[in-house]
PDB file of C-alpha atoms and ligand atoms in Angstrom:
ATOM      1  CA  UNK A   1      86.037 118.085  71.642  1.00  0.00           C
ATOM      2  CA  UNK A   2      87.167 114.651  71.662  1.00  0.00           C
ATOM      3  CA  UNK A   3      87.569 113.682  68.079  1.00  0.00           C
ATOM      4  CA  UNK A   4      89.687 110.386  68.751  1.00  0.00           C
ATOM      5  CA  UNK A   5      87.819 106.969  69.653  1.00  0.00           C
ATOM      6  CA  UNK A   6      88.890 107.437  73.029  1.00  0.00           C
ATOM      7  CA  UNK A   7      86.412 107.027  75.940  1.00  0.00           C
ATOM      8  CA  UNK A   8      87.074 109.010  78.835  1.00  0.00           C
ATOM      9  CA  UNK A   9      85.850 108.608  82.221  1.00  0.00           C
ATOM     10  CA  UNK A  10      86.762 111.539  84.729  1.00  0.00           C
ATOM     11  CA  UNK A  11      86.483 110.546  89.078  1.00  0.00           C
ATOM     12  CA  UNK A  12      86.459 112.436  91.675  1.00  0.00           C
ATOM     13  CA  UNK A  13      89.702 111.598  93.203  1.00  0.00           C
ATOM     14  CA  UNK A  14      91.985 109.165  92.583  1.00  0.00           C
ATOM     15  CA  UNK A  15      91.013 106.489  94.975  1.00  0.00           C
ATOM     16  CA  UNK A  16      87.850 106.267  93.111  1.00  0.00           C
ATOM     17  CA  UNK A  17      89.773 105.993  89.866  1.00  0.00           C
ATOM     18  CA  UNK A  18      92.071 103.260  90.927  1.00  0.00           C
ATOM     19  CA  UNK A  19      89.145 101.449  92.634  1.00  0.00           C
ATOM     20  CA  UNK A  20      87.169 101.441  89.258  1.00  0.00           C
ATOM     21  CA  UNK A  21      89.949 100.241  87.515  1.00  0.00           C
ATOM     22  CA  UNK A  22      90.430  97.115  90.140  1.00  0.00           C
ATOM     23  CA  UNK A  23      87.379  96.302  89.871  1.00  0.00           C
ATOM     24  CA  UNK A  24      87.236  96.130  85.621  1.00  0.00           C
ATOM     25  CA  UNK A  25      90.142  93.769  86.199  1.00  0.00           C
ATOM     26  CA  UNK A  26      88.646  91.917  89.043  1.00  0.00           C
ATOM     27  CA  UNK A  27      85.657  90.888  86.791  1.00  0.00           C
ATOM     28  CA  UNK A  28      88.088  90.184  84.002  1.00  0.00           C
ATOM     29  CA  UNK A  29      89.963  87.635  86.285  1.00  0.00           C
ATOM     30  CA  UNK A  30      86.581  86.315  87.426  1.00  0.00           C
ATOM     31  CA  UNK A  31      84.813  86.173  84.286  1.00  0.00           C
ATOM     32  CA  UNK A  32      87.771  84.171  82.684  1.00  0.00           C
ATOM     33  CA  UNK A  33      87.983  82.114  86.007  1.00  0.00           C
ATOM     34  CA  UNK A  34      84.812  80.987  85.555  1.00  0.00           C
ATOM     35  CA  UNK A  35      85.568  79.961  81.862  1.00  0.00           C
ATOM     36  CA  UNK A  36      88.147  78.052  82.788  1.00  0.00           C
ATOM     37  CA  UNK A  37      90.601  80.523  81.139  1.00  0.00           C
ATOM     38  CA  UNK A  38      93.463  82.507  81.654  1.00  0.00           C
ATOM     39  CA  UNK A  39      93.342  86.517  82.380  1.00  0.00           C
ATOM     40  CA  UNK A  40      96.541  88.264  80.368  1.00  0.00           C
ATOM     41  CA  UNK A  41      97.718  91.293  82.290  1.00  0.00           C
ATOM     42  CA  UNK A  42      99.737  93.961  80.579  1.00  0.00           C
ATOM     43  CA  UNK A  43     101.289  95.623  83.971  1.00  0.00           C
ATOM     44  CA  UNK A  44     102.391  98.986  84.743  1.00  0.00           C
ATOM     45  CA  UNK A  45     104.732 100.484  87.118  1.00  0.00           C
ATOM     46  CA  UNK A  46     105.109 104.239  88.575  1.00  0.00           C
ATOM     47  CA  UNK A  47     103.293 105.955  91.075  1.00  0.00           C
ATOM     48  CA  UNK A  48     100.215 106.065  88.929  1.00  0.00           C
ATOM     49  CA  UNK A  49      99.106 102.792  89.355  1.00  0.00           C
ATOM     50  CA  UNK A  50      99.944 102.019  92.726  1.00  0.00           C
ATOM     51  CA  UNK A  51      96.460 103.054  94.371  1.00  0.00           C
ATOM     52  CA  UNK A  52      95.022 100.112  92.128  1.00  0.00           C
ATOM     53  CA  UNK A  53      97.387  97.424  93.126  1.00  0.00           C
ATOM     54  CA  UNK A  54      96.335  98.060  96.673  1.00  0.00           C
ATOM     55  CA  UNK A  55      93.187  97.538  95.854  1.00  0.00           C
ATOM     56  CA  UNK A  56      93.386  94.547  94.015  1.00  0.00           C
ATOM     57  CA  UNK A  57      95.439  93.414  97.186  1.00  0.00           C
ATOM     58  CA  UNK A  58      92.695  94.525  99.390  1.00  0.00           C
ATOM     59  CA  UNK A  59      90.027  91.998  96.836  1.00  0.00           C
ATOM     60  CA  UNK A  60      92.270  89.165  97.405  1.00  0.00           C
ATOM     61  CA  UNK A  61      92.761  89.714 100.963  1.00  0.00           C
ATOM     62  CA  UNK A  62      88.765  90.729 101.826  1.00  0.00           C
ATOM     63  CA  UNK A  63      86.835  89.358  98.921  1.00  0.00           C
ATOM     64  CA  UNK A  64      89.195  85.995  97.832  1.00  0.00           C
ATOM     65  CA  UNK A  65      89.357  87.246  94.305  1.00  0.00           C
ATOM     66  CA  UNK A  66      92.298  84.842  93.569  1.00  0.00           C
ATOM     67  CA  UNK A  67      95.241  85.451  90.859  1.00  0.00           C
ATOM     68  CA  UNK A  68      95.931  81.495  90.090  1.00  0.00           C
ATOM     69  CA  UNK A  69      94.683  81.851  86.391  1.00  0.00           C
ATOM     70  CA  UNK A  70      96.044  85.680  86.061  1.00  0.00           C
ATOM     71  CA  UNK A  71      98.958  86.340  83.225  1.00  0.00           C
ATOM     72  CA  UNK A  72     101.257  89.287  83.658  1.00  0.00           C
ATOM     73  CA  UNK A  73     103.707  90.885  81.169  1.00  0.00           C
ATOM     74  CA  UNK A  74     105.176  94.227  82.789  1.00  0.00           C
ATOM     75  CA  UNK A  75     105.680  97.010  80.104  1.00  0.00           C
ATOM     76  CA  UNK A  76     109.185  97.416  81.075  1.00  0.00           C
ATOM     77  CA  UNK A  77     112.181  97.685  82.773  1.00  0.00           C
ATOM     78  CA  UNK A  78     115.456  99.749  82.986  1.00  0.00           C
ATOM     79  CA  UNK A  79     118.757  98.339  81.334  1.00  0.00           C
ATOM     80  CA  UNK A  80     121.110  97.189  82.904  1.00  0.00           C
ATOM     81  CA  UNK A  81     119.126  96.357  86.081  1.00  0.00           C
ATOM     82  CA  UNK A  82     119.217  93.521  88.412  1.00  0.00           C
ATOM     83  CA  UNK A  83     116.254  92.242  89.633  1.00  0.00           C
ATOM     84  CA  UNK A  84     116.723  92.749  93.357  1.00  0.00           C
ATOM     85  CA  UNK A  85     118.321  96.335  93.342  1.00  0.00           C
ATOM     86  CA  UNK A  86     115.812  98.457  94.839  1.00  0.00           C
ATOM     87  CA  UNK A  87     115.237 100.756  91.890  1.00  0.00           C
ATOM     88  CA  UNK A  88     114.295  97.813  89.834  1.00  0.00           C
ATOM     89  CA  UNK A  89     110.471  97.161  88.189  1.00  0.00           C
ATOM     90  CA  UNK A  90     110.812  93.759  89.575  1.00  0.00           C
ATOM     91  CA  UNK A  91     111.261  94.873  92.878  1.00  0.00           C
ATOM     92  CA  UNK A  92     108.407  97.373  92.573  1.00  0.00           C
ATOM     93  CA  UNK A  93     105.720  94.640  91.459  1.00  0.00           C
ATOM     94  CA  UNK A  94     106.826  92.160  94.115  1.00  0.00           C
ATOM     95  CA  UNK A  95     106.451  95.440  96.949  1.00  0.00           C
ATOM     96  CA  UNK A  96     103.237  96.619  95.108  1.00  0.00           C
ATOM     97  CA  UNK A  97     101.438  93.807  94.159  1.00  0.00           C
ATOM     98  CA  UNK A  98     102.962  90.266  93.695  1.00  0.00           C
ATOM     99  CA  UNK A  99     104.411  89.458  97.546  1.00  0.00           C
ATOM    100  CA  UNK A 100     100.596  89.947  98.471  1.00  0.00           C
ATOM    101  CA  UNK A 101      98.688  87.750  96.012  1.00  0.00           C
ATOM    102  CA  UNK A 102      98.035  84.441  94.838  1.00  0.00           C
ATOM    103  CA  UNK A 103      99.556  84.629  91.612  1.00  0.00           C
ATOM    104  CA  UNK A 104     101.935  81.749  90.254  1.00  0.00           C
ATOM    105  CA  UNK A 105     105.468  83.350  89.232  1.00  0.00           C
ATOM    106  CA  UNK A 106     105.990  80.898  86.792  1.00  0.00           C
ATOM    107  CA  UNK A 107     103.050  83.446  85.530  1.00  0.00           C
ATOM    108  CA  UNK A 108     104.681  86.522  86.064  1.00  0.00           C
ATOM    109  CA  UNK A 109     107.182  87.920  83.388  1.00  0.00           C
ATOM    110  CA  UNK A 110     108.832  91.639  83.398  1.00  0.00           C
ATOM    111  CA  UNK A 111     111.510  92.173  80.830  1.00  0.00           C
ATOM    112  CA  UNK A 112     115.233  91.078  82.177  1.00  0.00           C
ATOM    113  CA  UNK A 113     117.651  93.731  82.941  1.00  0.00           C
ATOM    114  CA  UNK A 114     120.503  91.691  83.276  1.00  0.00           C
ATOM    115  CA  UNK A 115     121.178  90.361  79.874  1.00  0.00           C
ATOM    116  CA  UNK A 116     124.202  90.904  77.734  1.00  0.00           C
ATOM    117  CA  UNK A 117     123.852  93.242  74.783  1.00  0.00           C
ATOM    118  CA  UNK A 118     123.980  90.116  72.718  1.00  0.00           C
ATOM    119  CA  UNK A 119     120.961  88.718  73.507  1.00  0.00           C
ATOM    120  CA  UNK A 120     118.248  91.635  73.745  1.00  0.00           C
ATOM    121  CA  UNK A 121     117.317  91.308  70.310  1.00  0.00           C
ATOM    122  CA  UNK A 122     116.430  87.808  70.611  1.00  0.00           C
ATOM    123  CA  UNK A 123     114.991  88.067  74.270  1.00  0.00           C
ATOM    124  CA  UNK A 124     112.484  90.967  72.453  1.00  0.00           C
ATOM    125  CA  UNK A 125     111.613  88.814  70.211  1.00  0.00           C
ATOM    126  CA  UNK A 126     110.467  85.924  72.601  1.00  0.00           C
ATOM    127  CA  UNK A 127     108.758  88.210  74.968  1.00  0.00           C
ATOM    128  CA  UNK A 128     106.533  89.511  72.130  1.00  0.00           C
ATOM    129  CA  UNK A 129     106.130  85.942  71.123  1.00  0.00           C
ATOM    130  CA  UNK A 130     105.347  84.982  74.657  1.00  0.00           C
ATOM    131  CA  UNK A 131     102.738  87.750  74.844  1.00  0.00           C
ATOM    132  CA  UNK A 132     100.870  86.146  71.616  1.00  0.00           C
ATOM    133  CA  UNK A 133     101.680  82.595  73.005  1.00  0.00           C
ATOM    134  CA  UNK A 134      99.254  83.618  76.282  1.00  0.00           C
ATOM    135  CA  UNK A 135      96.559  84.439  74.011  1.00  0.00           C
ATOM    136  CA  UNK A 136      97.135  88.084  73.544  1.00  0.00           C
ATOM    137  CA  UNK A 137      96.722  90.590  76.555  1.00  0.00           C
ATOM    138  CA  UNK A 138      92.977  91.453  77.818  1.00  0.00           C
ATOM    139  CA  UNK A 139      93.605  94.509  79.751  1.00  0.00           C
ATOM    140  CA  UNK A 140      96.884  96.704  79.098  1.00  0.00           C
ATOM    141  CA  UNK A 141      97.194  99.342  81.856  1.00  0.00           C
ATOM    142  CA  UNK A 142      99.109 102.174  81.413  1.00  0.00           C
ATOM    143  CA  UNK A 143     100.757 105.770  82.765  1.00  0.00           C
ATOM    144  CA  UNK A 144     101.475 108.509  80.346  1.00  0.00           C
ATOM    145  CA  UNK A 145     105.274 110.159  81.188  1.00  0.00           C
ATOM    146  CA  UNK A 146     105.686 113.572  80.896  1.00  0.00           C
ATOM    147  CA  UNK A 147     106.949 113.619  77.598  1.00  0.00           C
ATOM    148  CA  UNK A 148     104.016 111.827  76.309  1.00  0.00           C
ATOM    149  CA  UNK A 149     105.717 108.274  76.406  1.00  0.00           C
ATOM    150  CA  UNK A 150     103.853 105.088  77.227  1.00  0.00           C
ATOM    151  CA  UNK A 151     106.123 102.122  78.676  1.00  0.00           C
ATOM    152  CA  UNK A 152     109.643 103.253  77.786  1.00  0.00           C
ATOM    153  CA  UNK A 153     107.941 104.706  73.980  1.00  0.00           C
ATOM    154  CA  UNK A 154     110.191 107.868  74.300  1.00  0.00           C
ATOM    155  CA  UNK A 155     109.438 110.478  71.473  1.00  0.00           C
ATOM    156  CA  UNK A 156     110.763 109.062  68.258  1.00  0.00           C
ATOM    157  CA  UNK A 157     108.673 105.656  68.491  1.00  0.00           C
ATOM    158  CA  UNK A 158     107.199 104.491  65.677  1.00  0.00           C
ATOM    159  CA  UNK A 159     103.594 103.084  66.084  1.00  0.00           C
ATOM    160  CA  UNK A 160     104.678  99.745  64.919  1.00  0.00           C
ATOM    161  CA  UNK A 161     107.519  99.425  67.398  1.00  0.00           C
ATOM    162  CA  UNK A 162     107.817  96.288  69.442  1.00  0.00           C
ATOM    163  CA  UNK A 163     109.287  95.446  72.298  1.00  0.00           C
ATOM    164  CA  UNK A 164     113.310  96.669  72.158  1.00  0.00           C
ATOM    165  CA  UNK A 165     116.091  98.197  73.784  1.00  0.00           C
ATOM    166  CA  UNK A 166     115.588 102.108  74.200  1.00  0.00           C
ATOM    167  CA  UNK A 167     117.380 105.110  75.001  1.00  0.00           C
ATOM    168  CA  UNK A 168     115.710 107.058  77.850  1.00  0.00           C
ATOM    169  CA  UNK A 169     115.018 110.532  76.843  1.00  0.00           C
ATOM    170  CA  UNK A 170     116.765 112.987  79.421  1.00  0.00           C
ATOM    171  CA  UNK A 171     112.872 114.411  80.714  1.00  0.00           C
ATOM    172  CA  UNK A 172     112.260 111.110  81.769  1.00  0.00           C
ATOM    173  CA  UNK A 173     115.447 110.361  83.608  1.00  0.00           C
ATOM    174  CA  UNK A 174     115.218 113.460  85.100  1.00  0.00           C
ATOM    175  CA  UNK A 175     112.256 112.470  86.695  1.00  0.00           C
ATOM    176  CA  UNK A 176     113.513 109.022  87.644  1.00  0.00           C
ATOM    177  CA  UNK A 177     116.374 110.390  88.981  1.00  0.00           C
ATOM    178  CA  UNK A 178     114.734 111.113  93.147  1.00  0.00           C
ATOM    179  CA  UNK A 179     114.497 107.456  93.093  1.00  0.00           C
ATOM    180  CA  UNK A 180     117.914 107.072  92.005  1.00  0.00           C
ATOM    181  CA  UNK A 181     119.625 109.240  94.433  1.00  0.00           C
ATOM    182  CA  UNK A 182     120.672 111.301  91.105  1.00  0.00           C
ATOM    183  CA  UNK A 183     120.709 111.614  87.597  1.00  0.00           C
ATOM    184  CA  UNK A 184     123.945 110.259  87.113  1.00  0.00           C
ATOM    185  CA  UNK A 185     122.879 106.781  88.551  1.00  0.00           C
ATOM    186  CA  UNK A 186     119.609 106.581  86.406  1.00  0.00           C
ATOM    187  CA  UNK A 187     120.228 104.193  83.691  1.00  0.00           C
ATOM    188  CA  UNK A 188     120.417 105.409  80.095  1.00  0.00           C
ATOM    189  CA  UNK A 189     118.164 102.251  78.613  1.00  0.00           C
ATOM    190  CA  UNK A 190     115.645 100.313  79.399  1.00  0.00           C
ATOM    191  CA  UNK A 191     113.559  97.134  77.482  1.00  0.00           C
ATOM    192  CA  UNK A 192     110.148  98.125  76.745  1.00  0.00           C
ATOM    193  CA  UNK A 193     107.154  96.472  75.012  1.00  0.00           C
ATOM    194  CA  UNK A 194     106.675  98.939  71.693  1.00  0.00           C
ATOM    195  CA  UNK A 195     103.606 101.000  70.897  1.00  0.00           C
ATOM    196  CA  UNK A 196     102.669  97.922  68.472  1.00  0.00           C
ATOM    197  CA  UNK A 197     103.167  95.675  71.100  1.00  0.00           C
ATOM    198  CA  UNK A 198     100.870  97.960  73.689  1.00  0.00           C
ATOM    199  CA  UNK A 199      97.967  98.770  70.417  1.00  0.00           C
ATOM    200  CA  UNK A 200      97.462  94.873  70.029  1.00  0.00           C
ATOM    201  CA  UNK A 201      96.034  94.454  73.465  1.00  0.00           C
ATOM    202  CA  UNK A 202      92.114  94.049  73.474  1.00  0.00           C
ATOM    203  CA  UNK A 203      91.528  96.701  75.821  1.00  0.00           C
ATOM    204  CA  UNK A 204      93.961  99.433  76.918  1.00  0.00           C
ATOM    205  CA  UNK A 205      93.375 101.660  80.159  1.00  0.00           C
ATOM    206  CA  UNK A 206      95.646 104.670  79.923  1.00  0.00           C
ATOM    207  CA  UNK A 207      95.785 106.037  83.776  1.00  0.00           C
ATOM    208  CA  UNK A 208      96.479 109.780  84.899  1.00  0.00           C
ATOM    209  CA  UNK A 209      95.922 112.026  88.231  1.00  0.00           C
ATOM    210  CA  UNK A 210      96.850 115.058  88.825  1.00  0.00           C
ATOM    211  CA  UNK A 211      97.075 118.618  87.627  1.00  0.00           C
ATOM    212  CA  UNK A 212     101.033 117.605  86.964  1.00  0.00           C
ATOM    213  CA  UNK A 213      99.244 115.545  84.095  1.00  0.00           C
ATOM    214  CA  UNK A 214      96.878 117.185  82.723  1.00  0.00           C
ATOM    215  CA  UNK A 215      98.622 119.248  79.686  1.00  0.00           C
ATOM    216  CA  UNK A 216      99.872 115.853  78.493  1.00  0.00           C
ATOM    217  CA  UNK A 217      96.493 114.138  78.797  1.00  0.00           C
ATOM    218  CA  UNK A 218      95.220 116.903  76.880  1.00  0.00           C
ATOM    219  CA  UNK A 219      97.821 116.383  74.202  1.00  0.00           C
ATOM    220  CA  UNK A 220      97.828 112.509  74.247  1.00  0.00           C
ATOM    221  CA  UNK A 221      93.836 112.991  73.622  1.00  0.00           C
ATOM    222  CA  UNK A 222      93.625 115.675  71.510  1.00  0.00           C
ATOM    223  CA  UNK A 223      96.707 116.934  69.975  1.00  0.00           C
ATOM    224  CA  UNK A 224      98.145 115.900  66.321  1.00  0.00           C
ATOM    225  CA  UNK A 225      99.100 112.219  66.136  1.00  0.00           C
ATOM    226  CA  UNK A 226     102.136 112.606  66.139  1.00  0.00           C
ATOM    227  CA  UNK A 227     105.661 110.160  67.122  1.00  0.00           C
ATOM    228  CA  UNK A 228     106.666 113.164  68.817  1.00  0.00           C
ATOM    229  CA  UNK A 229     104.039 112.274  71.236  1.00  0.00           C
ATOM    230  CA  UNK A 230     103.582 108.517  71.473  1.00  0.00           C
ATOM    231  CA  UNK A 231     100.549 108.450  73.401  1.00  0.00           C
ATOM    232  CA  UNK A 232      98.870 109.936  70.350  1.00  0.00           C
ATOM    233  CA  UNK A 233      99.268 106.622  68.719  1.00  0.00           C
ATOM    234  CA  UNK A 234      96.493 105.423  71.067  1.00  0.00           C
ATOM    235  CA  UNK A 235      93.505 107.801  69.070  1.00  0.00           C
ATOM    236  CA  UNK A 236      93.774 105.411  66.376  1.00  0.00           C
ATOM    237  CA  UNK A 237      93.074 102.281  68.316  1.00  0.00           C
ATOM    238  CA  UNK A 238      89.764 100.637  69.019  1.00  0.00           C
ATOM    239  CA  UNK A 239      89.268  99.797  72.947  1.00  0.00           C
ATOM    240  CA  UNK A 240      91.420 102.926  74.317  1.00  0.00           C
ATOM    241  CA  UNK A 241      89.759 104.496  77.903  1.00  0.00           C
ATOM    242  CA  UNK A 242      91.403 107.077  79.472  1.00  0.00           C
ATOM    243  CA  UNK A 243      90.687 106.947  82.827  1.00  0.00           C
ATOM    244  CA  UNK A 244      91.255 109.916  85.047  1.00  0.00           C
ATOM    245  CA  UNK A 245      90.755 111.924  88.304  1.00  0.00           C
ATOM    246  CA  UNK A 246      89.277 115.821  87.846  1.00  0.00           C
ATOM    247  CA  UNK A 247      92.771 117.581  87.571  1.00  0.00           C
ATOM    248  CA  UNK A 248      94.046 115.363  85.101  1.00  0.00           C
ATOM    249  CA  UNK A 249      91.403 115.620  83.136  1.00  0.00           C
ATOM    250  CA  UNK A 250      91.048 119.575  84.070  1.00  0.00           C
ATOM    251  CA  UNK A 251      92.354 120.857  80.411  1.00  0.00           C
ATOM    252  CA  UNK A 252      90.714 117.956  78.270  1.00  0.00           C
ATOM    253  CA  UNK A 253      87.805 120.323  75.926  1.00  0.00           C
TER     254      UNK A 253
HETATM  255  C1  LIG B   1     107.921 105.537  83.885  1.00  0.00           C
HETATM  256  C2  LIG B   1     107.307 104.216  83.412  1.00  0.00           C
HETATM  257  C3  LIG B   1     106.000 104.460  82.705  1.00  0.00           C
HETATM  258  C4  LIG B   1     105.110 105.339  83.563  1.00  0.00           C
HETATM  259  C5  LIG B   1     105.778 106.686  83.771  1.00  0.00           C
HETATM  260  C6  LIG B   1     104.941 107.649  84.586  1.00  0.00           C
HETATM  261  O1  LIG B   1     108.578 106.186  82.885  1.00  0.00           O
HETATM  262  N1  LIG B   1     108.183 103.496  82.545  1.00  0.00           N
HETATM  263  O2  LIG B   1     105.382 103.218  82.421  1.00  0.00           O
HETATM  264  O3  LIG B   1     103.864 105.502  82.959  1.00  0.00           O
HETATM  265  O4  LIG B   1     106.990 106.450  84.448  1.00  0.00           O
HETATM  266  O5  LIG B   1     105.190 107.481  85.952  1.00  0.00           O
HETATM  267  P1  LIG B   1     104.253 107.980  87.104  1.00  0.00           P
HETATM  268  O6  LIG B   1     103.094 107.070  87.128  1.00  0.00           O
HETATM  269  O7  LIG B   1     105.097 107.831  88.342  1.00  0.00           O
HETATM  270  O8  LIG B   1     103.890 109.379  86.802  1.00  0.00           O
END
């Protein structure tokens, strides 16, 4: 049984989950649109959320739902990293989503790899001020790693962590390190928003699909709150969905 304030809603496959999600940001963008307002994005990279980037790409393309009043803050991004090296979040967004819609890139900010150790602390701060600054975000999308983290929110997060310079835990490089071409060149930090920065969004969609996922969607939903597990952080929010296909959600009681 679910005991946390999560909702969950279970699709078929994932196509159907990433469509469902497009479309809850669609009418976001178009409800705010139509306010005259501005729709705050928190973004997410990885393979989960690929399937709905194409189809918000498919919306703009077929259905001219425009991104000229959308916001985006990405979660994070590995450190050191340029922005152009192929491995970068950067360089996923602009392939996945930003190259193929209307969005203004004065709009679009992803935390900067390329800054000396000198200056994180300070560029944390003004990203989490920049995130209030845009109103707060609407919608924060996320994956779930395998070690339970959300961004970069390795195990050992606190839930009132903001956004920082992290050490990646060795699971997660591990499974960064295909896209790499090894372990060895996977970088040992990254800047990511914290789990306080992710719990003060107004809505949060926590993505998974996939029997690969589904022991850490079960512990993420129903396990002990625990840092050892930052995900858990999210049963004590307001607004949480967890929105999954049948094998992810294949161990959830
Ligand atoms: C990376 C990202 C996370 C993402 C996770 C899962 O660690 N920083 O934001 O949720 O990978 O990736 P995937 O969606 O490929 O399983």
């Amino acid at each position: 049984m679910n005991r946390s304030g999560i909702s969950i809603k279970v699709y078929e496959n994932r196509d159907q989950e990433a469509a469902a999600v497009a479309q809850r940001i669609a009418d976001l963008v178009k409800s705010k649109r139509g306010k005259g307002e501005k729709a705050v994005l928190g973004l997410a990279t990885g393979a989960t959320p690929i399937g709905v980037y194409k189809e918000l790409i498919r919306l703009h393309r077929e259905e001219g739902l425009s991104f000229q009043n959308v916001v985006t803050f990405n979660l994070d991004e590995y450190y050191p990293m340029q922005p152009d090296s192929d491995q970068s979040y950067v360089a996923f967004m602009q392939q996945h989503l930003f190259d193929h819609v209307d969005i203004p890139s004065e709009n679009i900010n992803i935390p900067d790899g390329t800054l000396g150790q000198e200056v994180v602390d300070t560029y944390c701060e003004a990203y989490e001020q920049k995130i209030v600054n845009a109103g707060g975000l609407d919608i924060q999308l996320l994956g779930i790693g395998r070690t339970g983290h959300v961004g970069f929110n390795e195990p050992g997060s606190t839930a009132d962590s903001l956004t920082r310079l992290v050490t990646l835990n060795e699971v997660t490089r591990q499974d960064a390190a295909p896209a790499f071409g090894g372990l060895k060149n996977v970088p040992s930090q990254a800047i990511t928003m914290g789990v306080g920065t992710i719990a003060k969004a107004k809505n949060i969609i926590l993505m998974a699909w996939g029997e690969k996922k589904a022991e850490i969607v079960k512990k993420a939903i129903e396990g002990e709150i625990t840092i050892e597990v930052p995900a858990t952080f999210l049963q004590e929010l307001e607004g949480v969905e967890f929105v999954l296909d049948k094998e992810a959600a294949s161990l959830v009681s």
